[in-house]
Amino acid sequence: MKPTKLGSSFSFIASALAIDDLARCRGAEVITRDIAIIGGGAAGTYAAINLKDRGKSVVVVERRGSLGGHTSTYHDPTTGTPINYGVQLHHEDSITRDFYARLNVTAGPGSFPEVKTPLYIDFTDGSPILDYSIPQPSEKYFQALHKYPYLENGIELPDPVPEELLLTWPEYMEKFNLTNDAIATYSRPATPGDLTKYLALYVFNYLNTVLLEEQVEGKIIVNANGDLSELYRNALAELGSDVLLNSVVVSGQRGRKPTDGVKLCVTTPKGGKWIIAKQLVFTAPAVLKNLEPFSLDEREVNIISEFEGGFYYTGIVTNFGLPTNYSYTNRGQNTEYHIATVPGVVMFNPTNVEGTYYYWYNSFSDMTREQVETDTRNTIKLLQRTVTGADVSAEPKFPAFKSHTPLHPITSADAIRRGIYREVYSLQGYRNTWYTGSLLVPGSSQLWNNTNQLLPRIIAASEQ
């Protein structure tokens, strides 16, 4: 990654665009709230419900047609069975249980997704990977992880940053004799891009104690009826008109003092609207493209422009044509540690509906739904020709799809060495704006926990 210092030239361009955008809100309805929340995913929904419970008025701006972010649920049209094809589970802790209870969702025990008998196959040629299995991380990995407690629930780094954390993961494993954990660590879920290029810092931040408690100890809860999206539907029903779906901020003004507040021009299906709020909570991925409409100053641009998110997609496939007593996972036949080739399908996992699978797809660049599904279909047709018992005449169908791009924004070793994460934390509250998305932690339960810790500061700022 080569960050670009955009500075004042960016501000000039953004200001010019803002003039055109403001025309969309001329004479528009004005919505006045204590807190404006951008993004209705895990963090945004949690913030909205809990701020409202604490007596604050809120409005949520969500660009999609539903709340939930990375949580995606498809309902089988014949049986009505819910099939989650994004987030699969939540960590069992008091924050998660309380949030379930608050939204009248019955928590039940969960487990890592059922994979039936796994088949490991090179999806580029259909050849099986023999004598291969995925072990749990070793005690040596846990010992290494616990050396860096500041990566468990954020990225609050010491100064100077330990240089070993800025090694790539292969370099770190080699230096600290952790190569026996290569397969376990390269198999961590929902990690976009080239796994061999990840810094050790991000491996420990992602494959942290929370995820390991889920994976190894089974500290998992799910909706007892299997529908993880019900949490967000219930939240939407309660928040009602305080949520603007299919809506985007096209221009924003943010003051430097708490009394200045924020003013946002938002396009909605019902036309432009003004939002005037005391504080802004930004929960969408904190990358430059998402923050462009908010009139960033030079300081903000020079921090946010250091980060880029990955390209990741999920979907549902029916009429699969492959034996349904297996899961199918992509692994490289001739790559080190059998790491899968990118771009490509990560895996096909079975669901509670016979013959219906969900899949995840990893890429190096942005792709359209048509591109992802075309490549996924080609992969399935290849597997139909190479897996015993497959039906080569079956034509796959794709009833559901979601882009999770940009996923888990990260930055370079040089930027981390220079103190970029200290600068990120210093942005909390700056220009009446707070950040609670996946810039610092990866999972829904950790997002809820981090948001919960930040709420008192947001409330205090709104009362100045």
Coordinates of C-alpha atoms in Angstrom, one line a residue:
M1 CA 0.0 0.0 0.0
K2 CA 1.3 3.4 -0.9
P3 CA -0.7 6.1 1.0
T4 CA -1.3 9.4 -0.8
K5 CA -1.1 12.6 1.2
L6 CA -4.0 14.4 -0.3
G7 CA -4.2 17.4 2.0
S8 CA -5.7 20.7 0.8
S9 CA -6.1 19.5 -2.8
F10 CA -8.5 16.8 -1.6
S11 CA -10.4 19.3 0.5
F12 CA -10.8 21.7 -2.5
I13 CA -12.2 18.9 -4.7
A14 CA -14.5 17.7 -1.9
S15 CA -15.7 21.2 -1.3
A16 CA -16.5 21.6 -5.0
L17 CA -18.5 18.4 -5.1
A18 CA -20.3 19.4 -1.9
I19 CA -21.7 22.5 -3.6
D20 CA -23.5 20.3 -6.1
D21 CA -24.6 17.8 -3.4
L22 CA -26.1 20.5 -1.2
A23 CA -28.5 21.3 -4.0
R24 CA -30.2 18.0 -3.3
C25 CA -31.1 19.2 0.2
R26 CA -32.3 22.7 -0.6
G27 CA -35.6 23.1 1.1
A28 CA -35.5 19.6 2.5
E29 CA -36.9 18.3 5.8
V30 CA -34.7 18.9 8.8
I31 CA -34.1 16.0 11.2
T32 CA -32.7 17.2 14.6
R33 CA -31.1 14.6 16.9
D34 CA -28.6 14.3 19.6
I35 CA -26.6 11.7 17.8
A36 CA -26.3 10.8 14.0
I37 CA -25.0 7.3 13.4
I38 CA -23.5 6.4 10.0
G39 CA -23.9 2.7 9.3
G40 CA -26.5 0.2 10.5
G41 CA -24.3 -2.8 11.0
A42 CA -23.3 -4.5 14.3
A43 CA -21.7 -1.4 15.9
G44 CA -24.3 1.1 14.5
T45 CA -27.3 -0.9 15.6
Y46 CA -25.9 -1.4 19.0
A47 CA -25.0 2.2 19.4
A48 CA -28.5 3.3 18.3
I49 CA -30.4 1.0 20.7
N50 CA -28.2 1.8 23.7
L51 CA -28.0 5.5 23.1
K52 CA -31.8 5.6 22.9
D53 CA -32.1 3.6 26.1
R54 CA -29.9 6.2 27.8
G55 CA -32.3 9.0 26.8
K56 CA -30.6 10.2 23.6
S57 CA -32.3 10.9 20.3
V58 CA -30.7 9.2 17.3
V59 CA -30.9 8.8 13.6
V60 CA -29.2 6.0 11.7
V61 CA -28.1 6.4 8.0
E62 CA -27.7 3.0 6.3
R63 CA -27.0 2.6 2.6
R64 CA -28.5 -0.9 2.3
G65 CA -32.1 -1.8 2.6
S66 CA -31.7 -3.5 6.0
L67 CA -29.7 -3.3 9.2
G68 CA -27.1 -5.9 10.1
G69 CA -24.0 -5.1 8.1
H70 CA -22.0 -8.4 7.7
T71 CA -25.0 -10.4 9.0
S72 CA -26.9 -11.9 6.1
T73 CA -29.7 -14.4 6.2
Y74 CA -31.5 -16.1 3.3
H75 CA -34.8 -17.8 3.9
D76 CA -35.4 -21.0 1.9
P77 CA -38.6 -20.3 -0.1
T78 CA -40.0 -23.8 0.3
T79 CA -39.3 -24.5 4.0
G80 CA -38.7 -21.0 5.4
T81 CA -35.5 -22.2 7.0
P82 CA -33.1 -19.3 7.8
I83 CA -29.6 -19.7 6.3
N84 CA -26.9 -17.3 7.6
Y85 CA -24.3 -16.7 4.9
G86 CA -22.3 -13.9 6.5
V87 CA -21.8 -13.8 10.3
Q88 CA -22.3 -17.3 11.6
L89 CA -22.2 -16.9 15.4
H90 CA -21.6 -14.6 18.4
H91 CA -19.2 -14.8 21.4
E92 CA -20.9 -15.8 24.6
D93 CA -20.4 -13.0 27.0
S94 CA -22.6 -10.6 29.1
I95 CA -22.6 -7.9 26.4
T96 CA -23.9 -10.3 23.8
R97 CA -26.5 -11.9 26.0
D98 CA -27.8 -8.6 27.2
F99 CA -28.1 -7.3 23.6
Y100 CA -30.0 -10.5 22.6
A101 CA -32.3 -10.1 25.6
R102 CA -32.8 -6.4 25.0
L103 CA -34.1 -7.1 21.5
N104 CA -36.2 -10.1 22.5
V105 CA -34.1 -12.7 20.8
T106 CA -33.8 -16.1 22.5
A107 CA -30.1 -17.1 22.8
G108 CA -29.2 -20.7 22.2
P109 CA -26.0 -22.7 22.2
G110 CA -24.0 -22.6 19.0
S111 CA -21.0 -24.2 17.4
F112 CA -18.7 -23.5 14.5
P113 CA -20.6 -24.1 11.3
E114 CA -21.3 -27.7 10.5
V115 CA -19.0 -28.7 7.7
K116 CA -19.9 -32.4 7.6
T117 CA -17.0 -34.3 6.1
P118 CA -14.6 -31.8 4.7
L119 CA -13.1 -32.3 1.3
Y120 CA -10.0 -30.2 0.6
I121 CA -9.6 -29.5 -3.1
D122 CA -7.6 -27.2 -5.3
F123 CA -10.4 -25.2 -6.9
T124 CA -8.1 -24.3 -9.9
D125 CA -7.9 -27.8 -11.2
G126 CA -10.2 -30.0 -9.0
S127 CA -7.4 -32.1 -7.6
P128 CA -7.9 -33.4 -4.0
I129 CA -5.4 -32.4 -1.2
L130 CA -4.6 -35.7 0.4
D131 CA -3.7 -36.4 4.1
Y132 CA -4.6 -32.8 5.0
S133 CA -6.5 -31.5 8.1
I134 CA -6.7 -28.3 10.0
P135 CA -5.4 -28.5 13.6
Q136 CA -6.2 -26.1 16.5
P137 CA -3.6 -23.5 17.3
S138 CA -0.9 -24.9 19.6
E139 CA 0.0 -23.7 23.1
K140 CA 2.9 -21.9 21.6
Y141 CA 0.5 -19.7 19.6
F142 CA -1.4 -18.9 22.8
Q143 CA 1.8 -18.0 24.5
A144 CA 2.8 -15.7 21.6
L145 CA -0.7 -14.1 21.6
H146 CA -0.6 -13.3 25.3
K147 CA 2.6 -11.3 24.8
Y148 CA 0.5 -8.6 23.2
P149 CA -2.6 -8.0 25.3
Y150 CA -3.1 -4.6 23.7
L151 CA -4.1 -6.4 20.4
E152 CA -7.0 -8.3 22.1
N153 CA -9.7 -5.6 22.1
G154 CA -8.2 -3.0 19.9
I155 CA -4.8 -1.9 18.6
E156 CA -3.5 0.3 21.4
L157 CA 0.2 -0.1 20.7
P158 CA 3.2 0.8 22.8
D159 CA 5.8 3.3 21.6
P160 CA 7.9 2.1 20.0
V161 CA 5.9 -0.7 18.4
P162 CA 7.6 -4.1 18.8
E163 CA 9.4 -4.7 15.5
E164 CA 8.4 -8.4 15.4
L165 CA 4.7 -7.4 15.1
L166 CA 5.6 -5.6 11.8
L167 CA 7.0 -8.8 10.3
T168 CA 4.8 -10.7 7.8
W169 CA 3.3 -13.7 9.4
P170 CA 5.6 -16.2 7.6
E171 CA 8.6 -14.2 8.9
Y172 CA 7.2 -14.1 12.4
M173 CA 6.5 -17.9 12.4
E174 CA 10.0 -18.6 11.2
K175 CA 11.6 -16.3 13.7
F176 CA 9.7 -17.6 16.7
N177 CA 9.5 -21.3 15.6
L178 CA 5.7 -21.2 15.1
T179 CA 5.6 -22.9 11.6
N180 CA 3.7 -25.8 13.1
D181 CA 0.8 -23.3 13.5
A182 CA 0.9 -22.3 9.8
I183 CA -2.1 -24.3 8.7
A184 CA -4.2 -23.3 11.8
T185 CA -3.5 -19.6 11.5
Y186 CA -3.9 -19.5 7.7
S187 CA -7.3 -21.1 8.1
R188 CA -8.8 -18.2 10.2
P189 CA -12.2 -17.2 8.8
A190 CA -13.1 -14.3 6.6
T191 CA -9.7 -12.9 6.0
P192 CA -9.4 -11.0 2.7
G193 CA -6.4 -10.8 0.4
D194 CA -3.1 -12.7 0.4
L195 CA -2.7 -14.4 3.8
T196 CA 1.1 -14.6 3.5
K197 CA 1.3 -10.8 3.3
Y198 CA -0.5 -10.1 6.6
L199 CA 1.6 -8.5 9.3
A200 CA 1.9 -10.5 12.6
L201 CA 0.0 -7.7 14.3
Y202 CA -3.1 -8.4 12.3
V203 CA -3.0 -12.1 12.8
F204 CA -3.0 -11.7 16.5
N205 CA -5.6 -9.0 16.4
Y206 CA -7.9 -11.3 14.3
L207 CA -7.1 -14.7 15.8
N208 CA -7.5 -13.3 19.3
T209 CA -8.7 -14.8 22.6
V210 CA -12.3 -14.1 21.7
L211 CA -12.2 -16.0 18.5
L212 CA -10.2 -18.8 20.0
E213 CA -12.7 -19.2 22.9
E214 CA -15.4 -19.6 20.2
Q215 CA -13.3 -22.0 18.1
V216 CA -11.6 -24.1 20.8
E217 CA -13.9 -23.8 23.9
G218 CA -17.2 -23.4 22.2
K219 CA -18.1 -20.1 23.9
I220 CA -20.7 -19.4 21.3
I221 CA -24.3 -18.3 21.2
V222 CA -26.7 -17.9 18.3
N223 CA -30.4 -17.1 17.9
A224 CA -32.2 -20.3 19.1
N225 CA -34.3 -20.2 15.9
G226 CA -31.2 -20.0 13.7
D227 CA -31.9 -16.6 12.2
L228 CA -29.1 -14.1 13.2
S229 CA -30.8 -11.3 11.2
E230 CA -33.8 -11.3 13.6
L231 CA -31.7 -9.3 16.0
Y232 CA -31.5 -6.5 13.5
R233 CA -35.1 -6.8 12.2
N234 CA -36.2 -6.3 15.8
A235 CA -33.9 -3.3 16.2
L236 CA -35.3 -1.8 13.0
A237 CA -38.9 -2.3 14.3
E238 CA -38.1 -0.5 17.5
L239 CA -36.1 2.3 15.9
G240 CA -38.7 2.9 13.2
S241 CA -38.4 6.2 11.5
D242 CA -35.1 6.9 13.3
V243 CA -33.5 4.7 10.6
L244 CA -33.0 5.9 7.0
L245 CA -32.5 2.9 4.8
N246 CA -31.1 3.0 1.3
S247 CA -29.7 6.4 2.2
V248 CA -26.3 8.0 2.0
V249 CA -24.7 11.2 3.2
V250 CA -23.6 13.3 0.2
S251 CA -22.2 16.3 2.1
G252 CA -21.4 17.1 5.7
Q253 CA -20.2 19.9 7.9
R254 CA -18.7 19.2 11.3
G255 CA -17.7 21.8 13.9
R256 CA -14.6 21.9 16.0
K257 CA -16.4 22.6 19.3
P258 CA -19.1 20.3 20.8
T259 CA -21.5 23.2 20.6
D260 CA -20.9 23.4 16.8
G261 CA -22.4 20.0 16.2
V262 CA -22.7 18.4 12.8
K263 CA -24.9 19.1 9.7
L264 CA -25.4 16.4 7.1
C265 CA -27.2 16.4 3.7
V266 CA -28.6 12.9 3.1
T267 CA -30.2 11.4 0.0
T268 CA -33.1 9.0 0.8
P269 CA -35.7 7.2 -1.3
K270 CA -38.0 10.0 -0.3
G271 CA -35.7 12.8 -1.3
G272 CA -33.0 14.9 0.4
K273 CA -33.0 15.5 4.2
W274 CA -30.9 17.6 6.5
I275 CA -29.7 16.0 9.7
I276 CA -28.6 18.4 12.5
A277 CA -27.0 16.5 15.4
K278 CA -24.7 17.3 18.3
Q279 CA -22.4 14.3 17.7
L280 CA -21.6 11.9 14.8
V281 CA -20.8 8.2 15.3
F282 CA -19.2 6.7 12.2
T283 CA -19.5 2.9 12.2
A284 CA -19.0 2.1 8.5
P285 CA -15.6 1.0 7.4
A286 CA -13.3 4.0 8.0
V287 CA -11.7 4.3 4.5
L288 CA -11.4 7.4 2.5
K289 CA -14.1 6.6 0.0
N290 CA -16.7 6.3 2.8
L291 CA -15.6 9.4 4.5
E292 CA -15.2 11.7 1.5
P293 CA -18.6 13.4 2.0
F294 CA -17.8 14.6 5.5
S295 CA -15.5 17.5 4.7
L296 CA -12.4 15.9 6.1
D297 CA -9.6 18.3 7.0
E298 CA -5.9 17.7 6.3
R299 CA -5.3 15.9 9.5
E300 CA -8.1 13.5 9.0
V301 CA -7.3 12.8 5.4
N302 CA -3.7 12.0 6.2
I303 CA -4.8 9.4 8.8
I304 CA -7.7 7.8 7.0
S305 CA -5.9 7.6 3.6
E306 CA -3.4 5.2 5.2
F307 CA -6.1 2.5 5.4
E308 CA -7.5 0.1 2.8
G309 CA -10.1 -2.6 3.2
G310 CA -10.1 -6.0 1.6
F311 CA -12.5 -7.5 -1.0
Y312 CA -14.8 -10.2 0.2
Y313 CA -18.1 -11.6 -0.9
T314 CA -20.7 -14.2 0.3
G315 CA -23.7 -15.8 -1.3
I316 CA -26.1 -18.8 -1.5
V317 CA -26.0 -21.5 -4.2
T318 CA -28.7 -24.0 -4.9
N319 CA -28.9 -26.9 -7.4
F320 CA -25.3 -27.5 -6.4
G321 CA -24.8 -30.8 -8.2
L322 CA -22.2 -32.1 -5.8
P323 CA -22.7 -34.8 -3.1
T324 CA -24.3 -33.1 -0.2
N325 CA -22.6 -35.1 2.6
Y326 CA -19.5 -33.0 2.2
S327 CA -18.2 -29.5 2.7
Y328 CA -15.8 -28.3 0.0
T329 CA -12.8 -26.1 1.0
N330 CA -10.3 -24.5 -1.4
R331 CA -6.6 -25.4 -0.9
G332 CA -3.6 -25.1 -3.2
Q333 CA -2.1 -28.3 -4.4
N334 CA 1.3 -26.8 -4.9
T335 CA 1.4 -23.8 -2.7
E336 CA 3.2 -23.6 0.7
Y337 CA 1.0 -24.9 3.4
H338 CA -1.6 -25.5 0.7
I339 CA -2.8 -21.9 0.9
A340 CA -5.7 -21.3 -1.6
T341 CA -5.2 -19.2 -4.7
V342 CA -6.7 -15.7 -4.8
P343 CA -9.1 -14.6 -6.3
G344 CA -11.4 -17.5 -5.9
V345 CA -14.0 -19.2 -3.8
V346 CA -12.9 -19.9 -0.2
M347 CA -15.3 -22.7 0.6
F348 CA -18.8 -24.1 0.0
N349 CA -20.5 -25.0 3.3
P350 CA -23.7 -27.1 3.6
T351 CA -26.8 -25.7 5.4
N352 CA -29.9 -27.1 7.1
V353 CA -31.5 -27.2 3.7
E354 CA -30.4 -30.3 1.7
G355 CA -28.5 -29.2 -1.5
T356 CA -28.3 -25.5 -0.5
Y357 CA -24.8 -24.2 0.3
Y358 CA -23.4 -20.9 1.3
Y359 CA -20.0 -19.7 -0.1
W360 CA -17.4 -17.1 0.6
Y361 CA -15.2 -15.5 -2.1
N362 CA -11.9 -13.7 -1.7
S363 CA -10.4 -11.2 -4.2
F364 CA -7.6 -8.7 -4.7
S365 CA -9.9 -6.2 -6.3
D366 CA -13.5 -5.0 -6.3
M367 CA -15.8 -7.3 -8.3
T368 CA -19.5 -7.1 -9.3
R369 CA -22.0 -9.7 -8.3
E370 CA -22.0 -11.0 -11.9
Q371 CA -18.3 -11.5 -11.9
V372 CA -18.3 -13.3 -8.5
E373 CA -21.2 -15.6 -9.4
T374 CA -19.7 -16.3 -12.9
D375 CA -16.4 -17.4 -11.4
T376 CA -18.2 -19.3 -8.6
R377 CA -20.3 -21.1 -11.2
N378 CA -17.2 -22.1 -13.2
T379 CA -15.6 -23.5 -10.0
I380 CA -18.7 -25.6 -9.3
K381 CA -18.8 -26.9 -12.9
L382 CA -15.1 -27.9 -12.5
L383 CA -15.8 -29.7 -9.2
Q384 CA -18.8 -31.4 -10.8
R385 CA -16.4 -32.9 -13.4
T386 CA -13.8 -34.0 -10.8
V387 CA -15.8 -35.1 -7.6
T388 CA -17.1 -38.6 -7.6
G389 CA -20.9 -38.8 -7.5
A390 CA -21.5 -35.3 -8.9
D391 CA -24.2 -34.4 -11.3
V392 CA -22.5 -32.6 -14.2
S393 CA -25.9 -31.6 -15.7
A394 CA -26.9 -29.5 -12.6
E395 CA -26.9 -25.8 -13.3
P396 CA -26.1 -23.8 -10.2
K397 CA -28.5 -21.0 -9.1
F398 CA -27.5 -18.0 -7.0
P399 CA -30.5 -16.6 -5.0
A400 CA -28.6 -14.4 -2.6
F401 CA -25.4 -12.4 -2.6
K402 CA -23.6 -9.7 -0.5
S403 CA -20.5 -7.7 -0.9
H404 CA -18.6 -7.2 2.4
T405 CA -16.1 -4.8 0.8
P406 CA -14.2 -3.0 2.2
L407 CA -13.5 -5.6 4.9
H408 CA -11.2 -5.1 7.9
P409 CA -9.2 -2.0 6.8
I410 CA -5.5 -2.3 7.5
T411 CA -2.4 -0.3 6.9
S412 CA 1.4 -0.7 6.2
A413 CA 4.2 -1.5 8.6
D414 CA 5.8 1.9 7.9
A415 CA 2.5 3.7 8.9
I416 CA 2.2 1.6 12.1
R417 CA 5.8 2.3 13.0
R418 CA 5.2 6.0 12.6
G419 CA 2.3 5.8 15.1
I420 CA -0.8 5.7 12.8
Y421 CA -2.9 3.9 15.4
R422 CA -2.1 6.5 18.1
E423 CA -3.4 9.0 15.6
V424 CA -6.5 6.9 15.0
Y425 CA -7.3 6.9 18.7
S426 CA -6.7 10.7 18.8
L427 CA -9.5 11.2 16.3
Q428 CA -12.1 10.0 18.8
G429 CA -14.3 13.0 19.5
Y430 CA -12.3 15.2 17.1
R431 CA -14.7 17.5 15.2
N432 CA -17.6 15.9 17.1
T433 CA -17.0 12.5 15.4
W434 CA -16.5 9.0 16.9
Y435 CA -15.4 5.8 15.3
T436 CA -16.6 2.4 16.4
G437 CA -16.4 0.1 13.3
S438 CA -14.0 -2.7 12.4
L439 CA -10.8 -0.6 12.2
L440 CA -9.7 -1.9 15.5
V441 CA -11.5 -5.2 16.2
P442 CA -13.0 -7.8 13.7
G443 CA -16.0 -9.5 15.3
S444 CA -19.6 -8.4 16.1
S445 CA -19.3 -9.2 19.8
Q446 CA -16.1 -7.2 20.1
L447 CA -17.6 -4.3 18.2
W448 CA -20.5 -4.3 20.7
N449 CA -18.1 -4.3 23.6
N450 CA -15.9 -1.5 22.2
T451 CA -19.0 0.6 21.3
N452 CA -20.4 0.1 24.8
Q453 CA -17.1 1.4 26.3
L454 CA -17.2 4.5 24.1
L455 CA -20.8 5.4 24.7
P456 CA -20.2 7.4 28.0
R457 CA -17.8 9.7 26.2
I458 CA -20.2 10.2 23.3
I459 CA -23.0 11.0 25.7
A460 CA -20.9 13.4 27.7
A461 CA -19.8 15.3 24.5
S462 CA -23.5 15.6 23.4
E463 CA -24.3 17.2 26.7
Q464 CA -21.8 20.0 26.5

